[in-house]
Tab-separated table of C-alpha atoms in Angstrom:
chain	number	residue	atom	x	y	z
Y	1	MET	CA	48.922	5.391	4.756
Y	2	THR	CA	45.316	6.181	3.900
Y	3	THR	CA	44.420	9.383	2.144
Y	4	THR	CA	41.208	11.138	3.046
Y	5	PRO	CA	39.167	12.202	0.038
Y	6	SER	CA	38.891	15.956	-0.308
Y	7	ALA	CA	36.921	18.439	-2.314
Y	8	ASP	CA	40.080	20.352	-3.272
Y	9	ASN	CA	40.333	21.470	-6.887
Y	10	VAL	CA	36.554	21.227	-7.312
Y	11	VAL	CA	35.005	24.036	-9.335
Y	12	LEU	CA	31.343	24.976	-9.004
Y	13	ARG	CA	29.677	26.343	-12.127
Y	14	ARG	CA	26.400	26.578	-13.997
Y	15	ALA	CA	25.375	23.364	-15.700
Y	16	ARG	CA	25.463	23.028	-19.466
Y	17	THR	CA	23.472	20.692	-21.666
Y	18	SER	CA	26.614	18.601	-22.092
Y	19	ASP	CA	26.516	17.913	-18.313
Y	20	ILE	CA	23.183	16.093	-18.348
Y	21	LYS	CA	24.724	12.637	-18.836
Y	22	GLY	CA	27.050	13.290	-15.892
Y	23	ILE	CA	24.185	14.549	-13.723
Y	24	ARG	CA	22.174	11.438	-14.538
Y	25	SER	CA	25.180	9.273	-13.646
Y	26	LEU	CA	25.461	11.000	-10.264
Y	27	VAL	CA	21.733	10.581	-9.601
Y	28	ALA	CA	21.383	6.956	-10.833
Y	29	PRO	CA	22.789	5.156	-7.760
Y	30	LEU	CA	20.784	7.414	-5.446
Y	31	ALA	CA	17.624	6.778	-7.461
Y	32	GLU	CA	18.271	3.022	-7.231
Y	33	ARG	CA	18.429	3.385	-3.430
Y	34	ARG	CA	15.246	5.533	-3.614
Y	35	VAL	CA	17.059	8.506	-2.061
Y	36	LEU	CA	16.389	10.663	-5.138
Y	37	VAL	CA	13.614	10.359	-7.683
Y	38	SER	CA	14.592	8.976	-11.065
Y	39	LYS	CA	13.729	11.323	-13.936
Y	40	GLU	CA	13.730	11.058	-17.693
Y	41	ALA	CA	16.575	12.711	-19.602
Y	42	VAL	CA	14.184	15.257	-21.111
Y	43	THR	CA	13.308	16.499	-17.611
Y	44	TYR	CA	16.963	17.279	-16.934
Y	45	TYR	CA	17.387	19.070	-20.256
Y	46	GLU	CA	14.256	21.140	-19.568
Y	47	SER	CA	15.672	22.246	-16.226
Y	48	VAL	CA	19.399	22.483	-17.004
Y	49	GLN	CA	19.385	26.217	-16.193
Y	50	GLU	CA	18.392	25.374	-12.586
Y	51	PHE	CA	21.535	23.292	-11.961
Y	52	VAL	CA	24.891	24.026	-10.423
Y	53	VAL	CA	27.511	21.328	-10.937
Y	54	ALA	CA	30.761	20.522	-9.180
Y	55	GLU	CA	33.577	19.485	-11.492
Y	56	ARG	CA	37.042	18.137	-10.756
Y	57	ASP	CA	39.507	17.305	-13.503
Y	58	GLY	CA	36.746	17.362	-16.120
Y	59	ILE	CA	34.493	14.946	-14.210
Y	60	LEU	CA	31.219	15.879	-12.523
Y	61	VAL	CA	31.414	15.044	-8.824
Y	62	GLY	CA	28.293	16.826	-7.579
Y	63	CYS	CA	25.166	18.688	-8.590
Y	64	GLY	CA	22.113	20.453	-7.248
Y	65	ALA	CA	19.193	22.445	-8.592
Y	66	LEU	CA	17.086	25.399	-7.492
Y	67	HIS	CA	13.500	25.224	-8.751
Y	68	VAL	CA	11.413	28.360	-8.226
Y	69	MET	CA	7.881	27.454	-7.201
Y	70	TRP	CA	6.366	30.829	-6.324
Y	71	GLU	CA	7.272	34.476	-5.764
Y	72	ASP	CA	9.121	33.825	-2.515
Y	73	LEU	CA	9.522	30.052	-2.561
Y	74	ALA	CA	11.933	27.661	-4.276
Y	75	GLU	CA	12.906	24.024	-3.870
Y	76	ILE	CA	16.382	22.576	-3.526
Y	77	ARG	CA	16.353	19.531	-5.808
Y	78	THR	CA	18.646	16.764	-6.975
Y	79	LEU	CA	21.471	17.549	-4.556
Y	80	ALA	CA	24.000	14.775	-5.115
Y	81	VAL	CA	27.691	14.204	-4.466
Y	82	THR	CA	29.749	11.258	-5.649
Y	83	ASP	CA	30.274	8.686	-2.879
Y	84	ALA	CA	34.029	9.312	-2.890
Y	85	LEU	CA	33.488	12.927	-1.767
Y	86	LEU	CA	30.739	12.433	0.815
Y	87	GLY	CA	31.647	14.131	4.077
Y	88	THR	CA	34.089	16.594	2.503
Y	89	GLY	CA	31.790	19.634	2.601
Y	90	LEU	CA	31.117	19.579	-1.124
Y	91	GLY	CA	27.362	19.108	-0.664
Y	92	GLY	CA	27.322	22.163	1.585
Y	93	ARG	CA	29.218	24.209	-1.001
Y	94	ILE	CA	26.703	23.246	-3.690
Y	95	LEU	CA	23.800	24.032	-1.374
Y	96	GLU	CA	25.198	27.452	-0.481
Y	97	ALA	CA	25.695	28.251	-4.185
Y	98	LEU	CA	21.997	27.465	-4.693
Y	99	VAL	CA	21.109	29.635	-1.683
Y	100	ALA	CA	23.067	32.498	-3.273
Y	101	ASP	CA	21.098	31.984	-6.499
Y	102	ALA	CA	17.852	32.071	-4.501
Y	103	ARG	CA	18.820	35.353	-2.870
Y	104	GLU	CA	19.721	36.839	-6.243
Y	105	LEU	CA	16.291	35.851	-7.588
Y	106	GLY	CA	14.518	37.353	-4.566
Y	107	VAL	CA	13.425	34.031	-3.088
Y	108	ARG	CA	13.031	34.180	0.701
Y	109	ARG	CA	12.124	30.572	1.537
Y	110	LEU	CA	13.689	27.295	0.453
Y	111	PHE	CA	11.975	23.923	0.619
Y	112	CYS	CA	13.457	20.444	0.383
Y	113	LEU	CA	12.100	16.925	0.682
Y	114	THR	CA	14.874	14.752	2.047
Y	115	PHE	CA	16.142	11.742	3.963
Y	116	GLU	CA	19.261	13.785	4.851
Y	117	VAL	CA	17.718	15.671	7.787
Y	118	PRO	CA	20.986	16.231	9.747
Y	119	PHE	CA	22.694	17.704	6.655
Y	120	PHE	CA	19.889	20.147	5.903
Y	121	THR	CA	19.461	21.013	9.601
Y	122	ARG	CA	23.143	22.031	9.717
Y	123	HIS	CA	22.383	24.373	6.830
Y	124	GLY	CA	19.467	26.155	8.482
Y	125	PHE	CA	16.511	24.019	7.368
Y	126	ALA	CA	13.859	22.838	9.828
Y	127	PRO	CA	11.193	20.155	9.457
Y	128	ILE	CA	7.707	21.436	8.689
Y	129	GLU	CA	4.206	20.070	9.141
Y	130	GLY	CA	1.229	21.250	7.152
Y	131	GLN	CA	1.387	23.850	4.435
Y	132	ALA	CA	3.995	26.579	4.172
Y	133	VAL	CA	1.887	28.731	1.838
Y	134	SER	CA	-1.421	30.561	2.077
Y	135	ALA	CA	-4.641	28.963	0.842
Y	136	GLU	CA	-4.579	31.238	-2.229
Y	137	VAL	CA	-1.034	30.223	-3.193
Y	138	TYR	CA	-1.854	26.578	-2.488
Y	139	ALA	CA	-4.758	26.808	-4.955
Y	140	GLU	CA	-2.442	28.315	-7.593
Y	141	LEU	CA	0.262	25.688	-7.025
Y	142	LEU	CA	-2.309	22.925	-7.525
Y	143	ARG	CA	-2.349	23.966	-11.199
Y	144	SER	CA	1.305	23.002	-11.639
Y	145	TYR	CA	2.183	19.870	-13.588
Y	146	ASP	CA	5.512	19.601	-11.764
Y	147	GLU	CA	5.819	16.524	-9.526
Y	148	GLY	CA	8.093	18.429	-7.144
Y	149	VAL	CA	5.345	20.947	-6.534
Y	150	ALA	CA	2.953	18.049	-5.832
Y	151	GLU	CA	5.493	16.752	-3.293
Y	152	PHE	CA	5.696	20.185	-1.683
Y	153	LEU	CA	1.904	20.303	-1.439
Y	154	ASP	CA	2.011	16.817	0.135
Y	155	LEU	CA	-0.568	15.501	-2.325
Y	156	GLU	CA	-1.707	11.913	-1.884
Y	157	ARG	CA	-0.781	10.932	-5.457
Y	158	VAL	CA	2.945	11.398	-4.734
Y	159	LYS	CA	2.990	9.638	-1.349
Y	160	PRO	CA	4.492	6.344	-2.644
Y	161	ASN	CA	7.512	8.280	-3.973
Y	162	THR	CA	8.015	10.348	-0.828
Y	163	LEU	CA	7.487	7.918	2.043
Y	164	GLY	CA	10.114	8.400	4.713
Y	165	ASN	CA	11.206	11.790	3.416
Y	166	THR	CA	11.085	14.834	5.666
Y	167	ARG	CA	9.648	18.114	4.406
Y	168	MET	CA	11.990	20.949	5.448
Y	169	LEU	CA	12.055	24.723	5.039
Y	170	ARG	CA	14.697	27.446	5.412
Y	171	THR	CA	13.917	31.146	5.592
Y	172	LEU	CA	16.625	33.392	4.135
Y	173	GLU	CA	17.605	36.621	5.807
C-alpha cells in the first residue's frame, strides 16, 4: 500500500530569524535547477519579515515571501515547497496567506516571475507583456537596488537570470 503525501498537520506562520537556514535549505535544490534565484544568507535575514513559512513537526516544509515594490504593487517571491509535499495544495495555502498579507497592507496588484505558469494561473495570475506601471512609477522603481525590482522592470542586466520565466500579474478585489 502506498501512502499519498499530505499537507496535514502543517502550520503556516510568520518566519523568524531562526528559520533562515531552513528557508535556504528549501530554496537550494530549486536554485540548483535554476527555478529560483540563489541568494546570500544576509539577503534572507534582511527580508525575514516578508516570509511566511510552513512547518510540520518542527521542520520547514514550505515558504514564500511578499515584497512590496510600490504603493499598490508587491511581488510574490521565493515560493517553495519540499518535493515530498508537491501537489498537496501547500503551495496554494502559502500563496493565499501572502495574498491576505497583501490585502492587509493595501496592495492591489501582485507580480511574480515564474516557470510555474499553470500553478499561478490557477491562483488568478495572468501573463503580462510590457510594463504594469506608469512611466512615473517606472522611473522611481529604476532607483531601487533590489534585483527583484529589476526583474519586474524587465531590465536587460537581469535577463540571464530570468530567461524562460513568465512575468505574471494578479489584481486583487
